[in-house]
Short mmCIF file of C-alpha atoms in Angstrom, two decimals:
data_model
loop_
_atom_site.label_atom_id
_atom_site.label_comp_id
_atom_site.label_asym_id
_atom_site.label_seq_id
_atom_site.Cartn_x
_atom_site.Cartn_y
_atom_site.Cartn_z
CA MET A 1 0.00 0.00 0.00
CA LYS A 2 0.97 3.62 -0.18
CA ARG A 3 -0.39 5.52 2.80
CA HIS A 4 -0.09 9.22 3.32
CA SER A 5 3.26 10.08 4.89
CA LEU A 6 3.51 12.08 8.07
CA PRO A 7 4.51 15.71 7.47
CA VAL A 8 8.19 16.11 8.28
CA ALA A 9 8.93 19.55 9.69
CA ALA A 10 12.50 20.75 9.91
CA ALA A 11 12.26 20.67 13.68
CA PHE A 12 11.60 16.92 13.60
CA ALA A 13 15.23 16.40 12.58
CA THR A 14 16.14 16.96 16.23
CA THR A 15 15.04 13.37 16.83
CA ALA A 16 17.89 11.99 14.73
CA ALA A 17 20.29 14.30 16.53
CA LEU A 18 18.96 13.04 19.84
CA LEU A 19 19.62 9.45 18.84
CA LEU A 20 23.18 10.24 17.84
CA THR A 21 23.80 12.04 21.11
CA ALA A 22 22.28 9.23 23.13
CA CYS A 23 24.39 6.62 21.36
CA SER A 24 27.57 8.58 21.90
CA ASP A 25 26.72 8.62 25.61
CA GLY A 26 26.71 4.83 25.74
CA GLY A 27 23.12 4.02 24.74
CA THR A 28 22.14 1.24 22.37
CA LYS A 29 22.98 1.82 18.72
CA ALA A 30 19.61 3.07 17.53
CA ASN A 31 20.80 4.38 14.17
CA ASP A 32 22.42 1.05 13.35
CA LYS A 33 18.89 -0.40 13.28
CA ILE A 34 16.78 2.43 11.94
CA ALA A 35 17.49 5.77 10.33
CA GLY A 36 14.03 7.33 10.13
CA ALA A 37 10.45 7.16 11.55
CA GLY A 38 6.56 6.17 10.80
CA GLU A 39 2.85 5.48 11.95
CA GLY A 40 0.26 2.62 12.04
CA ARG A 41 -2.82 1.01 13.80
CA SER A 42 -4.20 -1.52 16.29
CA GLY A 43 -7.20 -3.73 15.72
CA SER A 44 -8.29 -3.99 19.32
CA THR A 45 -9.92 -1.42 21.57
CA PRO A 46 -7.61 -0.67 24.50
CA SER A 47 -9.66 0.19 27.56
CA THR A 48 -9.16 3.19 29.77
CA SER A 49 -6.35 2.43 32.21
CA ALA A 50 -4.65 4.13 35.10
CA GLY A 51 -1.29 5.84 34.74
CA PRO A 52 1.80 4.84 36.77
CA SER A 53 0.58 6.83 39.77
CA GLY A 54 -2.88 5.25 39.56
CA SER A 55 -4.49 8.66 39.26
CA VAL A 56 -4.24 9.46 35.53
CA LYS A 57 -6.76 7.84 33.17
CA ARG A 58 -5.65 7.15 29.64
CA PRO A 59 -8.34 7.77 27.01
CA ALA A 60 -9.99 4.71 25.50
CA VAL A 61 -8.98 4.19 21.87
CA THR A 62 -11.40 2.32 19.60
CA LEU A 63 -10.61 1.04 16.12
CA PRO A 64 -12.89 -0.76 13.64
CA GLU A 65 -12.42 -4.45 12.91
CA ASP A 66 -10.74 -3.76 9.57
CA VAL A 67 -7.99 -1.65 11.13
CA LYS A 68 -5.29 -3.47 13.06
CA ASN A 69 -1.76 -2.80 14.35
CA VAL A 70 0.56 -5.65 15.25
CA PHE A 71 3.52 -4.87 17.52
CA GLU A 72 6.41 -7.33 17.42
CA SER A 73 8.89 -7.50 20.32
CA TRP A 74 7.53 -4.39 22.02
CA LYS A 75 8.30 -5.78 25.48
CA THR A 76 11.66 -5.16 27.16
CA GLY A 77 11.03 -6.92 30.46
CA ASP A 78 11.71 -3.66 32.30
CA PRO A 79 8.43 -2.32 33.79
CA ALA A 80 9.39 1.35 33.38
CA LYS A 81 10.50 0.89 29.77
CA ASP A 82 7.46 -1.22 28.97
CA THR A 83 5.21 1.58 30.24
CA LEU A 84 6.96 3.92 27.80
CA MET A 85 6.56 1.44 24.95
CA GLU A 86 2.88 0.99 25.76
CA ASP A 87 2.27 4.74 25.62
CA VAL A 88 3.94 4.89 22.20
CA LYS A 89 1.77 2.00 21.01
CA GLN A 90 -1.32 3.82 22.20
CA ARG A 91 -0.13 6.99 20.47
CA ILE A 92 0.04 5.03 17.22
CA ASN A 93 -3.42 3.61 17.83
CA ALA A 94 -4.80 7.02 18.77
CA THR A 95 -3.55 8.53 15.53
CA ASP A 96 -5.27 5.86 13.46
CA ALA A 97 -8.45 6.21 15.50
CA ALA A 98 -8.42 9.95 14.78
CA ILE A 99 -8.04 9.24 11.05
CA VAL A 100 -10.95 6.79 11.09
CA ALA A 101 -13.08 9.30 13.01
CA ALA A 102 -11.95 12.19 10.78
CA ASP A 103 -11.12 14.11 13.95
CA PRO A 104 -7.82 16.04 13.98
CA ASP A 105 -8.79 17.46 17.40
CA ALA A 106 -9.24 14.04 19.04
CA GLU A 107 -8.58 14.05 22.77
CA ALA A 108 -6.17 11.11 22.55
CA LEU A 109 -3.88 13.02 20.18
CA SER A 110 -3.19 15.78 22.70
CA PHE A 111 -2.85 13.10 25.39
CA TYR A 112 -0.05 11.20 23.62
CA TYR A 113 1.52 14.00 21.54
CA LYS A 114 3.00 17.34 22.54
CA GLY A 115 4.29 20.48 20.84
CA GLU A 116 5.30 20.31 17.19
CA ALA A 117 4.64 16.57 17.07
CA LEU A 118 1.03 17.24 18.08
CA ALA A 119 0.70 19.91 15.40
CA GLY A 120 2.16 17.52 12.82
CA ALA A 121 -0.19 14.70 13.81
CA ALA A 122 -3.25 16.96 13.62
CA GLU A 123 -2.11 18.16 10.19
CA TRP A 124 -1.64 14.57 9.05
CA VAL A 125 -5.15 13.59 10.17
CA GLN A 126 -6.58 16.72 8.56
CA GLY A 127 -4.94 15.68 5.29
CA TYR A 128 -6.98 12.48 5.32
CA VAL A 129 -10.13 14.47 6.07
CA ASP A 130 -9.47 16.92 3.24
CA ASP A 131 -8.83 14.07 0.78
CA GLY A 132 -11.94 12.14 1.82
CA LYS A 133 -9.78 9.17 2.81
CA SER A 134 -9.63 6.73 5.71
CA ILE A 135 -7.50 3.63 6.35
CA THR A 136 -7.93 -0.14 6.37
CA GLY A 137 -5.80 -3.26 6.81
CA THR A 138 -2.96 -4.33 9.09
CA VAL A 139 0.33 -2.58 9.85
CA ARG A 140 3.19 -4.47 11.48
CA PHE A 141 5.54 -2.54 13.77
CA TYR A 142 8.88 -4.17 14.45
CA ASN A 143 12.56 -3.67 15.35
CA PRO A 144 11.89 -1.20 18.18
CA ASP A 145 15.15 0.32 19.46
CA LEU A 146 14.87 2.29 22.68
CA VAL A 147 17.51 4.69 24.00
CA MET A 148 16.96 6.16 27.46
CA VAL A 149 18.56 9.61 27.53
CA ASP A 150 17.56 10.27 31.14
CA LYS A 151 14.70 9.20 33.41
CA ASP A 152 12.23 11.53 31.65
CA THR A 153 13.49 11.50 28.04
CA ALA A 154 14.03 8.76 25.49
CA ALA A 155 14.46 8.11 21.79
CA LEU A 156 12.58 5.26 20.14
CA ALA A 157 13.21 4.09 16.58
CA TYR A 158 11.13 1.42 14.86
CA CYS A 159 9.98 0.07 11.50
CA ALA A 160 6.50 -0.27 10.00
CA ASP A 161 5.42 -2.77 7.34
CA GLU A 162 2.37 -1.45 5.45
CA THR A 163 2.19 -4.17 2.79
CA ARG A 164 -1.20 -5.32 4.13
CA ALA A 165 -2.67 -1.85 4.68
CA SER A 166 -4.13 0.82 2.45
CA ASP A 167 -6.02 4.06 2.28
CA LYS A 168 -9.69 3.81 1.41
CA ASP A 169 -12.32 6.15 0.05
CA ARG A 170 -14.39 7.44 2.96
CA LYS A 171 -17.63 7.59 0.96
CA THR A 172 -17.46 4.32 -0.94
CA GLY A 173 -15.38 2.34 1.57
CA LYS A 174 -13.29 1.04 -1.33
CA ALA A 175 -9.65 0.27 -0.50
CA GLU A 176 -6.98 1.75 -2.76
CA LYS A 177 -4.90 -1.30 -3.60
CA VAL A 178 -1.29 -0.52 -4.40
CA PRO A 179 1.32 -3.23 -5.11
CA ALA A 180 3.82 -3.73 -2.29
CA SER A 181 7.17 -2.06 -2.84
CA LYS A 182 10.03 -0.60 -0.81
CA ASP A 183 7.73 2.36 -0.12
CA SER A 184 5.49 0.01 1.86
CA TYR A 185 8.15 0.09 4.59
CA VAL A 186 8.64 3.09 6.85
CA ALA A 187 11.33 3.85 9.40
CA TYR A 188 10.52 6.09 12.36
CA ASN A 189 12.61 8.01 14.86
CA THR A 190 10.75 9.53 17.77
CA ARG A 191 11.56 11.53 20.86
CA VAL A 192 9.36 10.86 23.89
CA GLU A 193 9.20 12.74 27.16
CA MET A 194 7.41 11.93 30.40
CA ASN A 195 4.99 14.66 31.48
CA GLN A 196 4.10 15.62 35.04
CA ASP A 197 1.35 13.00 35.10
CA GLY A 198 3.72 10.16 34.21
CA ILE A 199 2.52 9.85 30.59
CA TRP A 200 5.12 9.37 27.88
CA GLN A 201 4.30 11.89 25.14
CA THR A 202 5.82 11.98 21.66
CA THR A 203 7.42 15.39 21.19
CA SER A 204 9.03 14.85 17.79
CA LEU A 205 8.65 12.28 15.03
CA LEU A 206 10.62 11.74 11.85
CA SER A 207 9.52 9.27 9.16
CA ASP A 208 11.49 7.86 6.23
CA ARG A 209 9.39 5.90 3.73
CA GLY A 210 11.31 3.29 1.71
CA ASN A 211 14.16 3.14 4.21
CA ALA A 212 16.44 0.27 3.20
CA LYS A 213 17.00 -0.99 6.75
CA CYS A 214 13.27 -1.57 7.21
CA ALA A 215 12.64 -2.97 3.73
CA SER A 216 15.48 -5.51 3.87
#
């Protein structure tokens, strides 16, 4: 398939710089795995859950049966890191739910995004609305590479396989079938920061469609 690509603002390039800095400080070699960034969906409907402190409620995210995200190896075994990874997964799901609902102002977007990344996500969703498009199919997210910069800041790189996903016409519901190619694979680099409520928010996101390290 060939989904819309996330808008890449110049400021998003700070994510790649963050990864390089983190690696030079002894973190895992994120850029050896992925040199870019991207977005996808989950087929289930995660329920509202409490934050780490037990006081913050995460918004429920609901996706239709024909929209599914599969996350491979998104568990580290470290409870704190797994909480971060789960918030990123829900950010991905929330973005797709906003596309399906044609709602660039969806509550879950501002819950899981912040700053320029939030503005970019809202713009991306609005692009689908303006084009009369939605999404369908399954996206596989794999090769997550997490670098903890400090206790409240991290860089996460990962790949997305969109070969079984596509845009679809919102009025007719017809999927836009596009043959799989290297452009069906997207590499993502993201910066995430923990807010005062203990929620990991994406503050920058860089995507690279057709990245060789994800397509290989």
